[in-house]
Coordinates of C-alpha atoms and ligand atoms in Angstrom, one line a residue:
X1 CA 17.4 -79.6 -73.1
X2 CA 18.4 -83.2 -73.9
X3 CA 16.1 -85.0 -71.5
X4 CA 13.4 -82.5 -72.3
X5 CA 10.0 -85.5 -72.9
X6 CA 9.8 -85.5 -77.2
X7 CA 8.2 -87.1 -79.7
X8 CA 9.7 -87.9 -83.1
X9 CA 7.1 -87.6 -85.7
X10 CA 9.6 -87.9 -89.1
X11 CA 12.7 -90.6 -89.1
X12 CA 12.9 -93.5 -91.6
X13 CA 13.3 -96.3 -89.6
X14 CA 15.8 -97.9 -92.5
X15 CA 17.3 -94.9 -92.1
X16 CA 18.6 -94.9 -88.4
X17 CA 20.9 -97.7 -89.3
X18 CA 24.6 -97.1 -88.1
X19 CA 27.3 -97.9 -90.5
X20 CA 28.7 -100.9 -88.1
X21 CA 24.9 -102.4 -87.9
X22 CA 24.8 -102.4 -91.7
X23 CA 27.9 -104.2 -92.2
X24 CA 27.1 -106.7 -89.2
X25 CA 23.4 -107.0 -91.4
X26 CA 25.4 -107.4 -94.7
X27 CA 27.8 -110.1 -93.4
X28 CA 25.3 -112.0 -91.5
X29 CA 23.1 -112.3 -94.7
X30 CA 26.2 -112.5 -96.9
X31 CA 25.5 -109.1 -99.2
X32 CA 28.1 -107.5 -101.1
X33 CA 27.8 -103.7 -100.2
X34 CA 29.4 -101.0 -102.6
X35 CA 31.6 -100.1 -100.1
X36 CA 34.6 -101.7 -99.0
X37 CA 34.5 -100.3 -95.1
X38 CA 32.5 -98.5 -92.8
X39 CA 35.0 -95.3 -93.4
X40 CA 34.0 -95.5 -96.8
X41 CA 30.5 -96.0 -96.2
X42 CA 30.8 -92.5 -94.1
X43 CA 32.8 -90.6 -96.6
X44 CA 30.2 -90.9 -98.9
X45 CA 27.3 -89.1 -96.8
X46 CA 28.1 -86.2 -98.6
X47 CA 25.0 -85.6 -101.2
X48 CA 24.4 -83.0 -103.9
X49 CA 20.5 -83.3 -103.3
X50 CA 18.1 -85.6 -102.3
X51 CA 17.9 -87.8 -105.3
X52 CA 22.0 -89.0 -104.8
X53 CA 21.5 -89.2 -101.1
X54 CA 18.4 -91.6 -101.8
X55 CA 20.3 -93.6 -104.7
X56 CA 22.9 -94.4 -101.5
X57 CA 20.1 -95.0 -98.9
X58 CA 18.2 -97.5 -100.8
X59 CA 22.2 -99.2 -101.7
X60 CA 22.1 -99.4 -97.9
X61 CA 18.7 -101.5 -97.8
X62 CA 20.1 -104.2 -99.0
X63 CA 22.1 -105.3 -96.3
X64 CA 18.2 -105.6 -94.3
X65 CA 16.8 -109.3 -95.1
X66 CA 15.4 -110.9 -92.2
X67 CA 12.8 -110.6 -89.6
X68 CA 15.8 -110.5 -87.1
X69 CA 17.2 -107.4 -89.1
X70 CA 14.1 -105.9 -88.7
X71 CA 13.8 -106.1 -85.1
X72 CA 17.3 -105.2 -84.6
X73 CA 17.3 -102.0 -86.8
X74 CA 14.2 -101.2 -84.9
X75 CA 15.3 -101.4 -80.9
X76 CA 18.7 -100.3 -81.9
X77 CA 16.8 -96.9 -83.4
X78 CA 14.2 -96.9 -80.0
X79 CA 17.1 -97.2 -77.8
X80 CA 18.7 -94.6 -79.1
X81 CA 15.5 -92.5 -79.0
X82 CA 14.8 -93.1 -75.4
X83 CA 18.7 -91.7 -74.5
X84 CA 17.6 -88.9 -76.5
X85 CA 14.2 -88.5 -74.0
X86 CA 12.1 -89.1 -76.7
X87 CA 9.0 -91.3 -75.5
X88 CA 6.7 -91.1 -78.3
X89 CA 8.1 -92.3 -81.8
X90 CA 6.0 -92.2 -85.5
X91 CA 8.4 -94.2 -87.6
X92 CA 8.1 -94.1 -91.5
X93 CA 8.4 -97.6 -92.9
X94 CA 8.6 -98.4 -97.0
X95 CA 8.2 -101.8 -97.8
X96 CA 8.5 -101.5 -101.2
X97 CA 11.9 -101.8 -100.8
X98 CA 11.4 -105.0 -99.8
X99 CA 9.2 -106.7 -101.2
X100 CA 10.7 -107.1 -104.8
X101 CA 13.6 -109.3 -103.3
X102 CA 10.7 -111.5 -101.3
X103 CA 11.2 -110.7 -97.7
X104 CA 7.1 -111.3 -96.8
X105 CA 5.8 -108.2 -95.1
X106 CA 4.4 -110.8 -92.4
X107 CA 8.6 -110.6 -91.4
X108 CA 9.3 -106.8 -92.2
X109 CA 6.2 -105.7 -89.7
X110 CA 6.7 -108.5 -87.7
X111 CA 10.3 -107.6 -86.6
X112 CA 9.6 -104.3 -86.1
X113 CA 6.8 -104.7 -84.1
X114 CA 8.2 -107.1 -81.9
X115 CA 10.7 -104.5 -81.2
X116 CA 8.2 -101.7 -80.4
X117 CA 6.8 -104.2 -77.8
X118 CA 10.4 -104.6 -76.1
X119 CA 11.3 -101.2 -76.3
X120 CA 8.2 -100.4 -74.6
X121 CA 8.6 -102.9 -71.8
X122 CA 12.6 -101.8 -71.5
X123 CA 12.4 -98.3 -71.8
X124 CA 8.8 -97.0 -71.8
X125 CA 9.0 -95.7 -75.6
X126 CA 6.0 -96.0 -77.2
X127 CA 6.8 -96.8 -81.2
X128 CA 4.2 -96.4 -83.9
X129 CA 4.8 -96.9 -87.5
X130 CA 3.7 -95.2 -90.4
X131 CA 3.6 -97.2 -94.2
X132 CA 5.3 -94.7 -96.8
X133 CA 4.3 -95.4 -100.2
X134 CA 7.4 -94.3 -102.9
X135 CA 6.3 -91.7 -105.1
X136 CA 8.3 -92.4 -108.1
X137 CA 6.4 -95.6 -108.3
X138 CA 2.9 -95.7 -109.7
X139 CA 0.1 -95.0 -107.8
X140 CA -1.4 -98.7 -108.7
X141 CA 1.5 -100.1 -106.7
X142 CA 0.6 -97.4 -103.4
X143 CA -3.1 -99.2 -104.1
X144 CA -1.6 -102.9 -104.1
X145 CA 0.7 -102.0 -101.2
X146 CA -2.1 -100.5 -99.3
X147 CA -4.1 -104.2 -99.9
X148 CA -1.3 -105.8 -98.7
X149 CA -1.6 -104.0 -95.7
X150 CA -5.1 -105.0 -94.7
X151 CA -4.2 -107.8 -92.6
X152 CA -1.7 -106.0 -90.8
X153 CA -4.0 -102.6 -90.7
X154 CA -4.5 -103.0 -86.5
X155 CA -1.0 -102.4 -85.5
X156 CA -0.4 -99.8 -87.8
X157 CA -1.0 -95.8 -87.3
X158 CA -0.8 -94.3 -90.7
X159 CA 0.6 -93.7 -94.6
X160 CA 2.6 -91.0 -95.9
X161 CA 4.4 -90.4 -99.4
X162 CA 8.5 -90.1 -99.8
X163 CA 10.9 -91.0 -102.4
X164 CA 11.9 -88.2 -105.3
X165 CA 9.9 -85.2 -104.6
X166 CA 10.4 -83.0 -108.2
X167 CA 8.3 -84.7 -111.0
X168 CA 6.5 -87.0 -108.2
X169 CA 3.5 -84.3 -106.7
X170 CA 1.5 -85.7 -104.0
X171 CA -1.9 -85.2 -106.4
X172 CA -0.4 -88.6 -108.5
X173 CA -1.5 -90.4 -105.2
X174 CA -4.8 -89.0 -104.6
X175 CA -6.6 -92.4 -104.9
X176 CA -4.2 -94.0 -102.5
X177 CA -4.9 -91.5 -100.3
X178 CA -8.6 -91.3 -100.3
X179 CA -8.6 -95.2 -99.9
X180 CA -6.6 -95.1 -96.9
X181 CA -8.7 -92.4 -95.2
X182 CA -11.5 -94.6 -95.9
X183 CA -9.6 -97.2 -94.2
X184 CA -9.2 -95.5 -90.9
X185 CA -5.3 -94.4 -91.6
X186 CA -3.5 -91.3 -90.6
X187 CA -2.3 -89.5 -92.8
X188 CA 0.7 -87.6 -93.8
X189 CA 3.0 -86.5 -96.9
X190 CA 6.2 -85.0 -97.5
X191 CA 6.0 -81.9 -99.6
X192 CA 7.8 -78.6 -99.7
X193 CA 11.6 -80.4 -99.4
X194 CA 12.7 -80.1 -102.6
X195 CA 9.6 -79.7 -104.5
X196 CA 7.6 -76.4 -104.8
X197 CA 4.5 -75.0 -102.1
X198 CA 2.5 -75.9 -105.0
X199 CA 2.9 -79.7 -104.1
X200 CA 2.2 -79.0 -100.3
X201 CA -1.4 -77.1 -101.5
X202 CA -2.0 -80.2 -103.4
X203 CA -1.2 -82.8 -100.2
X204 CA -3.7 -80.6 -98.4
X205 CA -6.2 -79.6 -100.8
X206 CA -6.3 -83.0 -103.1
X207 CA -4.6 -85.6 -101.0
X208 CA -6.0 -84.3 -97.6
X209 CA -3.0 -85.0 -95.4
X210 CA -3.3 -83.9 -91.3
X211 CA 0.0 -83.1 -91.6
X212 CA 3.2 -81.9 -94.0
X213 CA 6.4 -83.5 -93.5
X214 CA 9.7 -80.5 -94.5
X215 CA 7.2 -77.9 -95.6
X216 CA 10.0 -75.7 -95.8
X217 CA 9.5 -74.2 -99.5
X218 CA 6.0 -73.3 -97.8
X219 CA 7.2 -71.7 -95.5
X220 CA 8.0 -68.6 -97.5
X221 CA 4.4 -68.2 -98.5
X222 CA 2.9 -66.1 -96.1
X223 CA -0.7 -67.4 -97.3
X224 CA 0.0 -71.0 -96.9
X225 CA 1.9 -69.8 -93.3
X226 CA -1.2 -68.6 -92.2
X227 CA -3.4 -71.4 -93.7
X228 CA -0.7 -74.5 -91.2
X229 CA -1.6 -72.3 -88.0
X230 CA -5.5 -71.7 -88.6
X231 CA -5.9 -75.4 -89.5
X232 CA -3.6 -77.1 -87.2
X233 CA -2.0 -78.5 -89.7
X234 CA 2.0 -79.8 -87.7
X235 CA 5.1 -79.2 -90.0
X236 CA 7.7 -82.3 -89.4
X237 CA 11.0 -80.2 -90.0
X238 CA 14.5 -81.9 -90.5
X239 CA 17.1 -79.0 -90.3
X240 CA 20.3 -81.7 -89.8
X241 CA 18.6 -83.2 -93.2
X242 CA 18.0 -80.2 -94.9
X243 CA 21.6 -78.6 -94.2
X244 CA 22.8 -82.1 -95.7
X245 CA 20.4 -82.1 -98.3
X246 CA 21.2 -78.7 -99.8
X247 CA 17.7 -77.8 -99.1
X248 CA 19.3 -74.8 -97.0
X249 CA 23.0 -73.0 -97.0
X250 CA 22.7 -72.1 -93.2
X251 CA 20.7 -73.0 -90.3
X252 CA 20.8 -69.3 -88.8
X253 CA 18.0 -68.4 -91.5
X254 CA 16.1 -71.5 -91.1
X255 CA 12.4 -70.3 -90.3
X256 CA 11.5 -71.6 -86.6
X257 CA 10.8 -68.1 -84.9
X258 CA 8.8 -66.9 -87.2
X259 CA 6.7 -70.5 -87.8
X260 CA 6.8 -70.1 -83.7
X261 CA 5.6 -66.3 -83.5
X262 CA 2.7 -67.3 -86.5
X263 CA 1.4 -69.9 -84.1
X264 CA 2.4 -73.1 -86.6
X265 CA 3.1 -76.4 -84.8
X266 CA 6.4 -76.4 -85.9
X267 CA 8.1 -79.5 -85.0
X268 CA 11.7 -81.1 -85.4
X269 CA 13.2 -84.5 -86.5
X270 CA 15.9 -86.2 -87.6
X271 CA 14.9 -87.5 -90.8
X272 CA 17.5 -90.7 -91.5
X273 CA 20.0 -90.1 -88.2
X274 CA 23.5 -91.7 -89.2
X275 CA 23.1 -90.1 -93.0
X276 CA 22.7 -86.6 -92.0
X277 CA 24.7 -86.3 -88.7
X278 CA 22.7 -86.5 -85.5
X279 CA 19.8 -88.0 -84.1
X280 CA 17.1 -86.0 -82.5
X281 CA 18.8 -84.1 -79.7
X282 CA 21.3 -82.8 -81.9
X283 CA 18.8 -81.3 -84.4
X284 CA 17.5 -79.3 -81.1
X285 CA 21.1 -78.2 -80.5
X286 CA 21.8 -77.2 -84.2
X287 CA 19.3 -74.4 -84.5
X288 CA 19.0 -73.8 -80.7
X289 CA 22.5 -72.7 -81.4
X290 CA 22.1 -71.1 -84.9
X291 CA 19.2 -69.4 -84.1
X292 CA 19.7 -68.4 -80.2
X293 CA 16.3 -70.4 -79.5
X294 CA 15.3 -69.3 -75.8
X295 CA 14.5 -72.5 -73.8
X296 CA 10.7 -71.8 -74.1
X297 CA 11.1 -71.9 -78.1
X298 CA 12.4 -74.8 -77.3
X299 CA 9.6 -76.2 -75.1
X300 CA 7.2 -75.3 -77.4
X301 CA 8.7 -77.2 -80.2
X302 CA 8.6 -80.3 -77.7
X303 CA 5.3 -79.7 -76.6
X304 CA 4.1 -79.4 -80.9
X305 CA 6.0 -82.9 -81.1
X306 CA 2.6 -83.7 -79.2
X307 CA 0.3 -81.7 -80.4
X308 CA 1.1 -82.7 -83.9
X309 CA 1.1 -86.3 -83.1
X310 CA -1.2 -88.7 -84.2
X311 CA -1.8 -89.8 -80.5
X312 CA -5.3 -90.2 -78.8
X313 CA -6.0 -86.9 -76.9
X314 CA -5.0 -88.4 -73.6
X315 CA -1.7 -89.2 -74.6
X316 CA -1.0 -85.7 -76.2
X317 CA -2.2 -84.1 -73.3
X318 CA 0.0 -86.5 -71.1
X319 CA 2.8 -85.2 -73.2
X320 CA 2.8 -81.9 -73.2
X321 CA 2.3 -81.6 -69.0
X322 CA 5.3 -84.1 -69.2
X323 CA 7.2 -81.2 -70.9
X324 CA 5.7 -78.5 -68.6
X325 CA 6.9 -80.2 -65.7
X326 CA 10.2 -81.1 -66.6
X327 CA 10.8 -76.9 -67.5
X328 CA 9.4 -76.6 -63.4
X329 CA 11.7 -79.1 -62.2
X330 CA 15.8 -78.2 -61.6
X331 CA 17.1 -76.7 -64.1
X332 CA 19.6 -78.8 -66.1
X333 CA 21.5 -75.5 -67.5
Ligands
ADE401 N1 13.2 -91.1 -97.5 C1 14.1 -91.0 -96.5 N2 14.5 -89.8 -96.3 C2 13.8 -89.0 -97.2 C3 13.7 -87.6 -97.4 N3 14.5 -86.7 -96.7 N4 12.9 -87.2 -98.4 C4 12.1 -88.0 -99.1 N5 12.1 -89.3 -98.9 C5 13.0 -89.8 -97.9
ZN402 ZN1 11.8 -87.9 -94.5

């Protein structure tokens, strides 16, 4: 199913950077990373949780400084997406990772948009971003970040919450949230990784997201099950991530047929790509495998990638025919 038409609606766009592009980013900007090679860089994807894998992601940030790393890190990723047949991409972007060493935002969304425009032209990928705020930072920094924003707001599609889940619940955002509705943004939260359904319930009920990025602790409430297929509400699932996370022990119980048989637009992802093994096509193969997915399980996963998508109705509709008539034409396996 690898040149099944996709779209990607959860990957970190600092996160798709390969181990050789951020040493080429370090040396060109002349940053000392904590690790003395790539192969120790590697050796040290190996995480307890979520909270040690971020501590090493955000170590990784510092080899991006410059527009021209932003542009770089983002074609590289859309490349990589297009050999994967994705032609729809929603990339999270947190520039509050940034901002404290002074790289101007003008530079951070300027690179990457650049990029979006190239990959378009190059490979017909169509790249959006979404702003992340970090949620162990305060809610008055979400609200400065947000003004920050305003005269970028046109090329951007949405905002969504990441960082430490446990001890960070989406409601400490609910301000941020409401102003960027007001604003016109899409919006979107992650909730249910590590952190209880309690915090998803709260990105819906108090935050008022369209959509729930993991969701997987929700997943074992029948209640809140129910509630993502009556409301439409799209569940951006990582199981590469999760596996890698700790979140689960074994992809054969991860819960895609029964989302799937409850009607939930259950989609998958790939998170941060290099950290957690495999970009988007191997995430299909993972639980395609694990789970003995039919190939119209996974169709309908593809064809949520849309429906879950923050694209005009047009373009969701494009997509999902474009999945309907690559399962008519020769069959690849
Ligand atoms: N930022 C990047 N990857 C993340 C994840 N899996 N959870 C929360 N924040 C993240
Ligand atoms: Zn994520």
């Amino acid at each position: 199913m690898a040149g099944l038409p996709k779209a990607e609606l959860h990957v970190h766009l600092k996160g798709t950077v390969e181990p050789a592009d951020m040493f080429a980013f370090a040396a060109r900007n002349d940053v000392r990373l904590p690790w003395a090679s790539q192969r120790a860089l590697v050796a040290a994807y190996d995480y307890t949780g979520l909270d040690a894998f971020l501590t090493l992601y955000w170590q990784g940030c510092q080899a991006l400084c410059t527009r021209a790393d932003f542009y770089d890190l983002t074609l590289a990723y859309l490349r990589r997406a297009a050999q994967n047949g994705i032609v729809r991409a929603e990339m999270f972007f947190s520039p509050q990772n940034f901002l404290p060493r002074g790289i101007a935002l003008a530079d951070q969304l300027g690179g990457i948009g650049e990029a979006i425009k190239d990959a378009d032209a190059e490979w017909g990928i169509r790249g959006e971003v979404i702003i992340v705020a970090q949620r162990h930072r305060s809610e008055s920094e979400a609200l400065d970040l947000l003004s920050l924003l305003r005269p970028h707001r046109d090329r951007l599609l949405g905002v969504g919450l990441g960082g430490p889940e446990i001890g960070n619940p989406p409601g400490k955002f609910a301000r941020f949230f409401s102003a960027a509705r007001q604003q016109g943004y899409r919006l979107t939260a992650h909730a249910g990784e590590e952190g209880p359904a309690s915090y998803v319930r709260e990105a819906l009920d108090v935050c008022r997201v369209e959509r729930i990025d993991h969701g997987y602790t929700a997943t074992a409430e029948p209640d809140l099950v129910r509630r993502f297929a009556d409301d439409g509400i799209a569940l951006t699932m990582c199981p590469l991530s999760n596996l890698r996370l700790r979140i689960v022990d074994d992809l054969a119980a991860y819960p895609l047929p029964m989302l799937l048989d409850a009607g939930v637009l259950v989609t998958l992802n790939s998170d941060d790509p290099p950290y957690f093994g495999g970009y988007l096509n191997a995430n299909y193969e993972a639980v395609g495998r694990s789970l003995a997915l039919t190939r119209e399980a996974l169709a309908q996963i593809a064809r949520n990638g849309f429906t879950g998508s923050f694209a005009p109705a047009g373009d969701i509709a494009a997509g999902v025919a474009a999945v309907d008539a690559y399962l008519e034409g020769p069959q690849d396996s």
